Short mmCIF file of C-alpha atoms and ligand atoms in Angstrom, two decimals:
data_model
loop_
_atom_site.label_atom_id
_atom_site.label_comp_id
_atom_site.label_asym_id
_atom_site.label_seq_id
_atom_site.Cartn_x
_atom_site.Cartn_y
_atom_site.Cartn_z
CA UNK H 2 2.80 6.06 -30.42
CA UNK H 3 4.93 3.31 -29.89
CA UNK H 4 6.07 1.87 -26.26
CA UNK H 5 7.13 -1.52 -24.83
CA UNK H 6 4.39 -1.29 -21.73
CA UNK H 7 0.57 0.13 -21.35
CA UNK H 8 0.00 0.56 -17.80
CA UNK H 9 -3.51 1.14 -17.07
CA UNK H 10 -3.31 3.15 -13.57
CA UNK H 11 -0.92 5.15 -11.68
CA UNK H 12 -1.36 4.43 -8.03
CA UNK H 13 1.08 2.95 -6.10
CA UNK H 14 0.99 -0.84 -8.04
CA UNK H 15 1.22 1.37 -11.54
CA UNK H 16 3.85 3.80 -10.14
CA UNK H 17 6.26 1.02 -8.56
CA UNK H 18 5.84 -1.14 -11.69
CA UNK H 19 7.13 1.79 -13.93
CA UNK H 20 9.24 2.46 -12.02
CA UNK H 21 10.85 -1.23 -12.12
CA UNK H 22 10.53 -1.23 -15.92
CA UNK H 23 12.14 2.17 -16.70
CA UNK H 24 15.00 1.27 -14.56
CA UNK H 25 15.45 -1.98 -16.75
CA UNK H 26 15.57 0.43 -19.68
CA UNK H 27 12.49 -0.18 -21.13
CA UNK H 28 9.80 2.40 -22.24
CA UNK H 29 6.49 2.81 -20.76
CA UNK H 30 3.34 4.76 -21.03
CA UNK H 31 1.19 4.86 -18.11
CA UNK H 32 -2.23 6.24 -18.37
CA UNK H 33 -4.42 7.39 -15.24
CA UNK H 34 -7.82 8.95 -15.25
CA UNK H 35 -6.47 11.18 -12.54
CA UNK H 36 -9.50 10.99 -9.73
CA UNK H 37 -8.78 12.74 -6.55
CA UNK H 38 -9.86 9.76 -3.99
CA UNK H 39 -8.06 6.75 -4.59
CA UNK H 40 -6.85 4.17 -2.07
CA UNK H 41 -3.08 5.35 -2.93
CA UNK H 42 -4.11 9.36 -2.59
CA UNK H 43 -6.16 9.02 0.50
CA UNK H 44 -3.72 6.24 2.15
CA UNK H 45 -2.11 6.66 5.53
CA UNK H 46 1.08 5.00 4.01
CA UNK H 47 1.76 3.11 7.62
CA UNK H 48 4.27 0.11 7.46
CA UNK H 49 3.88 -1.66 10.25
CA UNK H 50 5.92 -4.86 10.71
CA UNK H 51 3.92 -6.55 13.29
CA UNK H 52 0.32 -6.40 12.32
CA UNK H 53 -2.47 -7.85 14.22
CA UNK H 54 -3.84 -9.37 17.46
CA UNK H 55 -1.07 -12.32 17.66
CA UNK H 56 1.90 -10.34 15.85
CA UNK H 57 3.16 -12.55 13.27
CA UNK H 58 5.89 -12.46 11.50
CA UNK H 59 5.40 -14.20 8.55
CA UNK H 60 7.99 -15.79 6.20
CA UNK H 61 9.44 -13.18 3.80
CA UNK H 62 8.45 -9.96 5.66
CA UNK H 63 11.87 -8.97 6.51
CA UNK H 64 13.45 -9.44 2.75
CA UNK H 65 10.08 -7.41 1.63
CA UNK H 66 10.22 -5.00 4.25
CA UNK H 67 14.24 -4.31 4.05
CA UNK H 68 13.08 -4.57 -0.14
CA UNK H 69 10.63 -1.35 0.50
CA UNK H 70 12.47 0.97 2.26
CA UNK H 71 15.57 0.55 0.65
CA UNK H 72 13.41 1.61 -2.78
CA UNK H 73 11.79 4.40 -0.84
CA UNK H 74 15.27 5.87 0.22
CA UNK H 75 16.93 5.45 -3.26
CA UNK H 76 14.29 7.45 -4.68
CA UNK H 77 14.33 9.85 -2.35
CA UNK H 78 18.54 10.45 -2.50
CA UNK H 79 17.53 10.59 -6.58
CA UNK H 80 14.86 13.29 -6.06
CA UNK H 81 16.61 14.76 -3.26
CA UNK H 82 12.74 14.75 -1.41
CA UNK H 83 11.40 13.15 1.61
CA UNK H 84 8.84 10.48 1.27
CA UNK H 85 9.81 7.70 3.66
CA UNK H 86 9.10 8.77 7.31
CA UNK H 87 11.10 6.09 9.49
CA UNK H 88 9.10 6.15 13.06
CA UNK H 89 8.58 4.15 15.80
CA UNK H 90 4.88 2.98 16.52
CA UNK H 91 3.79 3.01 20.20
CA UNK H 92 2.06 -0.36 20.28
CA UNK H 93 -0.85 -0.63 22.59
CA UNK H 94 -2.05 -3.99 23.93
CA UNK H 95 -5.99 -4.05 23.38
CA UNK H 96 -6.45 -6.55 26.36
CA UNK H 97 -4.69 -8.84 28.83
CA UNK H 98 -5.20 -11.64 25.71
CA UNK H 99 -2.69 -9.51 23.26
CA UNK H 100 -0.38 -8.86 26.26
CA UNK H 101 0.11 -12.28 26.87
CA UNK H 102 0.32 -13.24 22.96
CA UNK H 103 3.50 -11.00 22.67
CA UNK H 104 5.09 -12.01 26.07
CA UNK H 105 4.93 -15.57 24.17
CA UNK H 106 5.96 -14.38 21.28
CA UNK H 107 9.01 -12.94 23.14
CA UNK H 108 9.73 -16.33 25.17
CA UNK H 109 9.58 -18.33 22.44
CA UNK H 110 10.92 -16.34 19.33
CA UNK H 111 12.60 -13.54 21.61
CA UNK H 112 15.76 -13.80 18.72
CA UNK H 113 13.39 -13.16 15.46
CA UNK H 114 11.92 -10.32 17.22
CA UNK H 115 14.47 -8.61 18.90
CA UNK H 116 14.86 -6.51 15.76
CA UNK H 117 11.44 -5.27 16.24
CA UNK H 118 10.76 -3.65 19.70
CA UNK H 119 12.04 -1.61 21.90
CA UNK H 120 10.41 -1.09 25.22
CA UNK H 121 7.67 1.26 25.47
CA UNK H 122 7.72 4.75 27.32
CA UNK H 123 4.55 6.87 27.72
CA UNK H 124 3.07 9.12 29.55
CA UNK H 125 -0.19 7.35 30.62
CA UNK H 126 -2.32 11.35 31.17
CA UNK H 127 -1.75 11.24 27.25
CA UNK H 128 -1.81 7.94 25.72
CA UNK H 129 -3.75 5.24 27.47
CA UNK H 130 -2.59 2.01 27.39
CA UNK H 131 -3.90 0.15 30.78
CA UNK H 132 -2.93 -3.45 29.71
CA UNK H 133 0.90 -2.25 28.09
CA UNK H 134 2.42 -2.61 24.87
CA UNK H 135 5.69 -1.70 23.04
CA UNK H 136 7.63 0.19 20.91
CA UNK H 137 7.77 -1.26 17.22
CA UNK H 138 10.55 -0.76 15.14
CA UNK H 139 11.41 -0.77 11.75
CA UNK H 140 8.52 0.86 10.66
CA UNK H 141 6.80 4.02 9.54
CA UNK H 142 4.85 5.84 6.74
CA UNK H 143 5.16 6.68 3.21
CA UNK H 144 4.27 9.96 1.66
CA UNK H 145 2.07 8.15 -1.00
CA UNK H 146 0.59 10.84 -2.36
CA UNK H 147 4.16 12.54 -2.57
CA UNK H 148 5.44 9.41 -4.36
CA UNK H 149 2.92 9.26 -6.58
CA UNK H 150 3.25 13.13 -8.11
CA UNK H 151 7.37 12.67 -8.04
CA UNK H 152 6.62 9.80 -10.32
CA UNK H 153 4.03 11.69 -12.19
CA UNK H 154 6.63 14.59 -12.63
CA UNK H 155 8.98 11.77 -13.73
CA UNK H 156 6.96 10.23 -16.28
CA UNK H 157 5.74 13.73 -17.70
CA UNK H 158 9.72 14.59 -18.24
CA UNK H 159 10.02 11.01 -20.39
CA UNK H 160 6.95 11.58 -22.46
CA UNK H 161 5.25 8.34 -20.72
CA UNK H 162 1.91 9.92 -18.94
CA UNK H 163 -1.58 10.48 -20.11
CA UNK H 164 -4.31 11.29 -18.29
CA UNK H 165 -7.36 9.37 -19.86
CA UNK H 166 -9.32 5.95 -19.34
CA UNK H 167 -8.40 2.99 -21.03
CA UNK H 168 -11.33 0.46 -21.32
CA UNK H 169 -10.48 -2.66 -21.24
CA UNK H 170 -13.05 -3.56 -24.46
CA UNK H 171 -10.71 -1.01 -26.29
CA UNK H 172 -7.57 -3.21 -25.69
CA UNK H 173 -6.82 -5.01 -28.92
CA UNK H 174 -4.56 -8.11 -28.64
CA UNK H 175 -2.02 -8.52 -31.94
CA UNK H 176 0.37 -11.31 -32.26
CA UNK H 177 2.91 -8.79 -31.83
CA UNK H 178 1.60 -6.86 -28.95
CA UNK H 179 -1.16 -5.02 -27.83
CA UNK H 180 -3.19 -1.89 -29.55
CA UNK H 181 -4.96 0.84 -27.94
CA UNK H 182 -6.40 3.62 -29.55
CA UNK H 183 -2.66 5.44 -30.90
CA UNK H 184 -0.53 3.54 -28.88
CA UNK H 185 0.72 -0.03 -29.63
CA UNK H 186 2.65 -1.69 -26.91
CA UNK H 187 4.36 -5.12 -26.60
CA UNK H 188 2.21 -5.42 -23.48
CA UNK H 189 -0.16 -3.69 -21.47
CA UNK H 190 -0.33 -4.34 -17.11
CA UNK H 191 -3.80 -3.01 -15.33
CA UNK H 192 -2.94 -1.71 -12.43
CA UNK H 193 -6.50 -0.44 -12.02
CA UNK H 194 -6.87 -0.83 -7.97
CA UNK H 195 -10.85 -1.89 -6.79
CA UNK H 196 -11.62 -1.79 -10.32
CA UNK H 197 -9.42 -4.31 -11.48
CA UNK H 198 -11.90 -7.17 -10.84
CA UNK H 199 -14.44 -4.79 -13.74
CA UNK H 200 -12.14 -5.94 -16.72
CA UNK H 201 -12.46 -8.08 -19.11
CA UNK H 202 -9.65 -10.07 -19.30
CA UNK H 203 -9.59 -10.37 -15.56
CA UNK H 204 -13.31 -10.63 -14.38
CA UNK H 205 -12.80 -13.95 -13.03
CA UNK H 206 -10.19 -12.08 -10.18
CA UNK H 207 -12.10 -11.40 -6.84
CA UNK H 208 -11.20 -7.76 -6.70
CA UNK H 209 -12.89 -6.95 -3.32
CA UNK H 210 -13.39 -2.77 -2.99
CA UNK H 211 -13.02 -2.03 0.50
CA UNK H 212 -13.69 1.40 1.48
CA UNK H 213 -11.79 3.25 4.27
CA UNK H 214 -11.76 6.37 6.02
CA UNK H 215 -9.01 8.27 7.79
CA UNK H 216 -10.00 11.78 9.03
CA UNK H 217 -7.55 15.04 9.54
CA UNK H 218 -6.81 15.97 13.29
CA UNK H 219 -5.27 19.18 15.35
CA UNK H 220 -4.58 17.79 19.20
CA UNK H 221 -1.95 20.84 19.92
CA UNK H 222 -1.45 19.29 23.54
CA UNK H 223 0.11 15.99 21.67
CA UNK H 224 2.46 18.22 19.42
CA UNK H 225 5.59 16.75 21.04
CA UNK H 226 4.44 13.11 19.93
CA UNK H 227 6.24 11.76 16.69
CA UNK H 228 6.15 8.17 16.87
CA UNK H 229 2.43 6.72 15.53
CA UNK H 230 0.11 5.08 18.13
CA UNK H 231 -1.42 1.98 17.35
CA UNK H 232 -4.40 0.43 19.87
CA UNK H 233 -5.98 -1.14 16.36
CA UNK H 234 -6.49 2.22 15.04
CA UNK H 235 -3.64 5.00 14.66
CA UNK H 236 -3.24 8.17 14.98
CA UNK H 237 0.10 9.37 12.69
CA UNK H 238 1.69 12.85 13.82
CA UNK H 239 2.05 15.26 10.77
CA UNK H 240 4.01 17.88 12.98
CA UNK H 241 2.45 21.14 14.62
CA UNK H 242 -0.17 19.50 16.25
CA UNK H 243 -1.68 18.03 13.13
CA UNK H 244 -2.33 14.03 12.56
CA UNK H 245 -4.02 11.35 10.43
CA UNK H 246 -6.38 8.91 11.84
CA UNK H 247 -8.36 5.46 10.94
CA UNK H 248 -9.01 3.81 9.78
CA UNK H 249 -12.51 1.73 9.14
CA UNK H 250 -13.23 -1.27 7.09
CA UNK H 251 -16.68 -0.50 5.58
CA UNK H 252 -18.19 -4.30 4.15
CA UNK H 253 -16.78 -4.93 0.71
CA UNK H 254 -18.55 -3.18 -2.09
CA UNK H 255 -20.10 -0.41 0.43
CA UNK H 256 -20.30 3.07 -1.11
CA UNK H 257 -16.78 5.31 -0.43
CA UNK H 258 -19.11 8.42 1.03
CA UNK H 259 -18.00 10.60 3.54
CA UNK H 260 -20.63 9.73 6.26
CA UNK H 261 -21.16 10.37 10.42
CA UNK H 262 -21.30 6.88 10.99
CA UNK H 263 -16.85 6.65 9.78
CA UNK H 264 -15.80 9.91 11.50
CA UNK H 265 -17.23 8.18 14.39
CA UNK H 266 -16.38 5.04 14.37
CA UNK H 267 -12.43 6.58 13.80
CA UNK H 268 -13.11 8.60 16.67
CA UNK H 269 -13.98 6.07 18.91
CA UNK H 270 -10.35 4.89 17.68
CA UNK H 271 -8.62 7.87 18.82
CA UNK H 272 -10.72 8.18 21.67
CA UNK H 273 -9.39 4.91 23.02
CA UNK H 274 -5.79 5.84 22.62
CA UNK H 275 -5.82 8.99 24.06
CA UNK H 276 -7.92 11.19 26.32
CA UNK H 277 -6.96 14.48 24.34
CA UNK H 278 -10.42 15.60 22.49
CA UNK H 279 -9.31 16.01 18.81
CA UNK H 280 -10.57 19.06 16.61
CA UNK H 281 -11.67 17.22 12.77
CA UNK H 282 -9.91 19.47 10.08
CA UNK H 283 -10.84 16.99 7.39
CA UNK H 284 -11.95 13.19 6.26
CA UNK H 285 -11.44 11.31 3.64
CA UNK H 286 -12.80 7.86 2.39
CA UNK H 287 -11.41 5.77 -0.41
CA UNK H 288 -11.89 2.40 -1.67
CA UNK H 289 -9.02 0.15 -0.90
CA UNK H 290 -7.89 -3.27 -3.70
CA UNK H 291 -8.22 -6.37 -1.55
CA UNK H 292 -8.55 -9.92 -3.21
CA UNK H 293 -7.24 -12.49 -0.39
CA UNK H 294 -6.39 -10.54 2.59
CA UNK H 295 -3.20 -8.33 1.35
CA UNK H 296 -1.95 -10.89 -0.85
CA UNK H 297 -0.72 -9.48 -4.03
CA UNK H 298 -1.68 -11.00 -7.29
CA UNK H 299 0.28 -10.79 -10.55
CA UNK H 300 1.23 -11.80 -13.53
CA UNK H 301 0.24 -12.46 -17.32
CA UNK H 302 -3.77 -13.90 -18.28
CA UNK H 303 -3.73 -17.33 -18.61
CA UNK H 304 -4.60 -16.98 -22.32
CA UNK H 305 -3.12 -13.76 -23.40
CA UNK H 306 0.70 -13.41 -22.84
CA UNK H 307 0.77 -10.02 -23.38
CA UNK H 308 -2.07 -9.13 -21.06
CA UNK H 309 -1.17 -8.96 -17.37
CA UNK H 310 -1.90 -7.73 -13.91
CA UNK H 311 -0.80 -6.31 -11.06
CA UNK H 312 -2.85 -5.74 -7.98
CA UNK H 313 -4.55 -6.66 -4.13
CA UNK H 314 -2.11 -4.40 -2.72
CA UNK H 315 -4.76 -4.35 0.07
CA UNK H 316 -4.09 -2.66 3.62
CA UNK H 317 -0.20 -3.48 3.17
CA UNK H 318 0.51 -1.65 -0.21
CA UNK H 319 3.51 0.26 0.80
CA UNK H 320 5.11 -2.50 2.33
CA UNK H 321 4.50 -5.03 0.45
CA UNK H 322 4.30 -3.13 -3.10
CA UNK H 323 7.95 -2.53 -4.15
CA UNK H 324 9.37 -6.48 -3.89
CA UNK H 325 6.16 -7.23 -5.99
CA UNK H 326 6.70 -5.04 -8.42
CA UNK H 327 10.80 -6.10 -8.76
CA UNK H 328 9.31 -9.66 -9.07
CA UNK H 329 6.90 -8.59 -11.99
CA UNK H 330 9.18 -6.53 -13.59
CA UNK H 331 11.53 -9.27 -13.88
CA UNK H 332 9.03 -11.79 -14.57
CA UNK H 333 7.73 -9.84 -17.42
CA UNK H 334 11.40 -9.21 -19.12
CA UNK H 335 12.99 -12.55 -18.39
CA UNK H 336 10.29 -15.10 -17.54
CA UNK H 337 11.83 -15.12 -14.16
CA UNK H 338 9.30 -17.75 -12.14
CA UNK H 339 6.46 -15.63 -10.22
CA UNK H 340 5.95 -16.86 -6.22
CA UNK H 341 3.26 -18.99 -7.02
CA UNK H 342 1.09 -17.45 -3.91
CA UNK H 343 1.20 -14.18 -6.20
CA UNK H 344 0.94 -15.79 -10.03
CA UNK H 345 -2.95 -15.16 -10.69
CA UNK H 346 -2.21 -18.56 -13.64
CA UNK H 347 -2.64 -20.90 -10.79
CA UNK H 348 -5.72 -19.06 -8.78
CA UNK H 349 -9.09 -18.55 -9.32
CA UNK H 350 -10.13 -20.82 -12.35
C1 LIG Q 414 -8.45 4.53 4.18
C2 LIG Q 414 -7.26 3.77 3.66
C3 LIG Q 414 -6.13 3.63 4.43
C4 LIG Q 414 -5.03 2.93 3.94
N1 LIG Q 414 -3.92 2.84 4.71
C5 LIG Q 414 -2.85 2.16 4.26
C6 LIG Q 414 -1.68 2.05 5.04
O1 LIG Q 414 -1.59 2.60 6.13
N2 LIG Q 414 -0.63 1.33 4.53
C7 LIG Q 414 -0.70 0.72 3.31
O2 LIG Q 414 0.29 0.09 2.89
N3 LIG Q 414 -1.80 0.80 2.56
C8 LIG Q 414 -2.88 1.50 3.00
N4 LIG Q 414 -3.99 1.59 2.24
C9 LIG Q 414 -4.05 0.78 1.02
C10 LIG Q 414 -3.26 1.39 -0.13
O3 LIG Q 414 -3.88 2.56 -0.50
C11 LIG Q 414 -3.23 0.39 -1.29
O4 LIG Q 414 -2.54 -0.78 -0.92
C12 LIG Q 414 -2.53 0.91 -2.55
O5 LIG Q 414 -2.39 2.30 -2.54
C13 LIG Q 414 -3.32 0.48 -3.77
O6 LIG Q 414 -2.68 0.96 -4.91
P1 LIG Q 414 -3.22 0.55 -6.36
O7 LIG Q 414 -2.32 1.22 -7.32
O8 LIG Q 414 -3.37 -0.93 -6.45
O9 LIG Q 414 -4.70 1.13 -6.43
P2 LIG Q 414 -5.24 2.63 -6.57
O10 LIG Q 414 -4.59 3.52 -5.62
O11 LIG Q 414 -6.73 2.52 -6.51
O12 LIG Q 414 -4.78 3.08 -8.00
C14 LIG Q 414 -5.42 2.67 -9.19
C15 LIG Q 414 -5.28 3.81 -10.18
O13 LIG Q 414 -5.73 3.37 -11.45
C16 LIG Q 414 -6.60 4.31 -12.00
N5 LIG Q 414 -7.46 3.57 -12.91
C17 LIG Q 414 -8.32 2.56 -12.59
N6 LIG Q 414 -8.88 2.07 -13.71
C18 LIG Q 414 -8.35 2.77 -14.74
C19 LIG Q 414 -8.54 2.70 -16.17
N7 LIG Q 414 -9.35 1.79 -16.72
N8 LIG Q 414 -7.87 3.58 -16.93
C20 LIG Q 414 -7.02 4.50 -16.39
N9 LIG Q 414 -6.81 4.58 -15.06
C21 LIG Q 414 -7.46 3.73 -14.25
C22 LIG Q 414 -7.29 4.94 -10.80
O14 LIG Q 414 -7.84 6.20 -11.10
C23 LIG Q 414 -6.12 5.01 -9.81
O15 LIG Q 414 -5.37 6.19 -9.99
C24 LIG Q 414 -5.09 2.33 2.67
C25 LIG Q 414 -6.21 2.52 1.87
C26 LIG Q 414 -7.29 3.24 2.35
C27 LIG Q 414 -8.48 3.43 1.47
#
């Protein structure tokens, strides 16, 4: 078989990339070994604009942000589904320290984040928040899991998904292109996620697996709620009652096993947003692709031009995954200049 791109992984970074490259007109097979936990499948999906104790807003976030949902909704008017859940996130102030960050913040930058809050309404018997907070807007939570089968479904119709490994020892580089097993490709991208750092033309990359877990929740006295809280941890209503909650950060390289020790440290979570006594329905741990923080790294191997990578989607995937992947995309059809923060040629080595 014959295609112009091998990508090695369909999770979010392999499903936006695709996604990029079939829309440029170009033909793709993307091969996944299908495994039921991965950091995309077990996700929360949350965008959250303001992250953190001091709320930055960092240069870039609103083109990448404005980048993400406008990809989310244009898929979703082409599929005619829902995957993009716009929502306001209750954000609760974890001490008087945070509180007074953001009334600075609001002092001094009040213009650059007027676009982002709204004030904050609560009902303190249900959602404690004894130092404050705010409403965040702009935010909200993809479907990933949704996303990802839609583009499954998509590729199947094209003839451009396997289900299968690809080893990276398997990978034959010709002057032409790339060879593996049947299929020869002008180029192959490994999107693997925590594994990335295991291959062998990018062992050098820091791929640091950081498991998470996020457990299943019925509160039926919170039904009414449908924005997310946020105290650090979030709880995300599903509707009915239901919601998602996390999420840990087990230390890096830490086995992804369900274990007493995460439901409990995500209840303590929960417990400190609200004093409703949750009912578990389910947990989940998966093993999140972090290099530096949630900075994404990209690009083709410093030897092998027609051996590249895409990956360190991190805790900020969904936001940050779809501008990435436009800038790859383009970079790998018309040598359009990576953002040298993402371009792994000029890290690591
Ligand atoms: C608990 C938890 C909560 C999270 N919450 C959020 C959140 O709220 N917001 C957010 O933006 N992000 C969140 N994330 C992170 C998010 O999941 C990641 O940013 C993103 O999904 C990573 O996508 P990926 O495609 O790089 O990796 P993965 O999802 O790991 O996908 C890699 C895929 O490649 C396949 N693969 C690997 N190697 C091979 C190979 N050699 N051959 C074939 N297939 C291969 C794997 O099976 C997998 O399907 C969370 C993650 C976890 C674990």
């Amino acid at each position: 078989m014959k295609t112009d791109f091998l990508i090695v992984g369909q999770g979010l970074a392999g499903s936006l990339l695709a996604w990029n490259l079939i829309e440029a007109g170009q033909r793709v097979l993307v091969v996944d070994r299908d495994e039921p936990d991965t950091s995309s499948k077990v996700a929360a999906g949350l965008v959250t604009p303001l992250t953190g104790a001091r709320f930055n807003l960092p240069p870039g976030l609103e083109e990448r942000l404005d980048f993400a949902r406008s990809f989310y909704w244009r898929h979703e008017e082409l599929s005619g589904l829902r995957f993009f859940h716009h929502r306001r996130i209750v954000r609760i102030f974890r001490g008087e320290e945070e509180a007074q960050v953001w009334a600075k913040r609001l002092a001094t930058e009040g213009e650059r984040y007027a676009r982002f809050h709204a004030p904050l309404e609560i009902d303190t018997t249900r959602i404690l928040a004894p130092w404050g907070g705010f409403e965040m807007r702009e935010g909200g939570w993809l479907d990933v899991p949704g996303f990802l089968e839609y583009t499954r479904q998509a590729l199947l119709e094209r003839a451009s998904y396997a289900i299968g490994r690809v080893d990276s020892h398997e990978v034959e580089v010709l002057p032409s292109g790339v060879a593996w097993k049947n299929v020869t490709a002008s180029a192959v991208v490994f999107c693997e996620g925590w594994r990335g750092g295991q291959n062998r033309f990018f062992d050098w990359i820091p791929v640091r697996p950081t498991p998470g877990d996020i457990l299943d929740l019925t509160m039926p006295d919170l039904d009414d709620e449908t924005r997310i809280l946020n105290k650090g941890g979030w709880i995300i209503p599903q509707g009915g009652g239901r919601f998602r909650a996390g999420s840990t950060y087990r230390p890096v390289g830490a086995a992804a096993e369900i274990t007493g020790a995460g439901r409990a440290e995500v209840l303590a979570k929960v417990a400190g947003i609200t004093p409703m006594v949750p009912e578990v329905t389910g947990h989940r741990c998966a093993i999140r692709p972090t290099i530096r923080r949630s900075q994404v790294f990209m690009g083709r191997h410093p030897a092998q031009d027609r051996v590249a990578f895409f990956n360190g989607l991190g805790s900020k995937g969904v936001l940050n995954g779809p501008w990435h992947a436009a800038r790859l995309a383009d970079h790998l059809l018309r040598e359009t200049p990576l953002p040298p923060e993402t371009d792994v040629r000029h890290h690591f080595h």
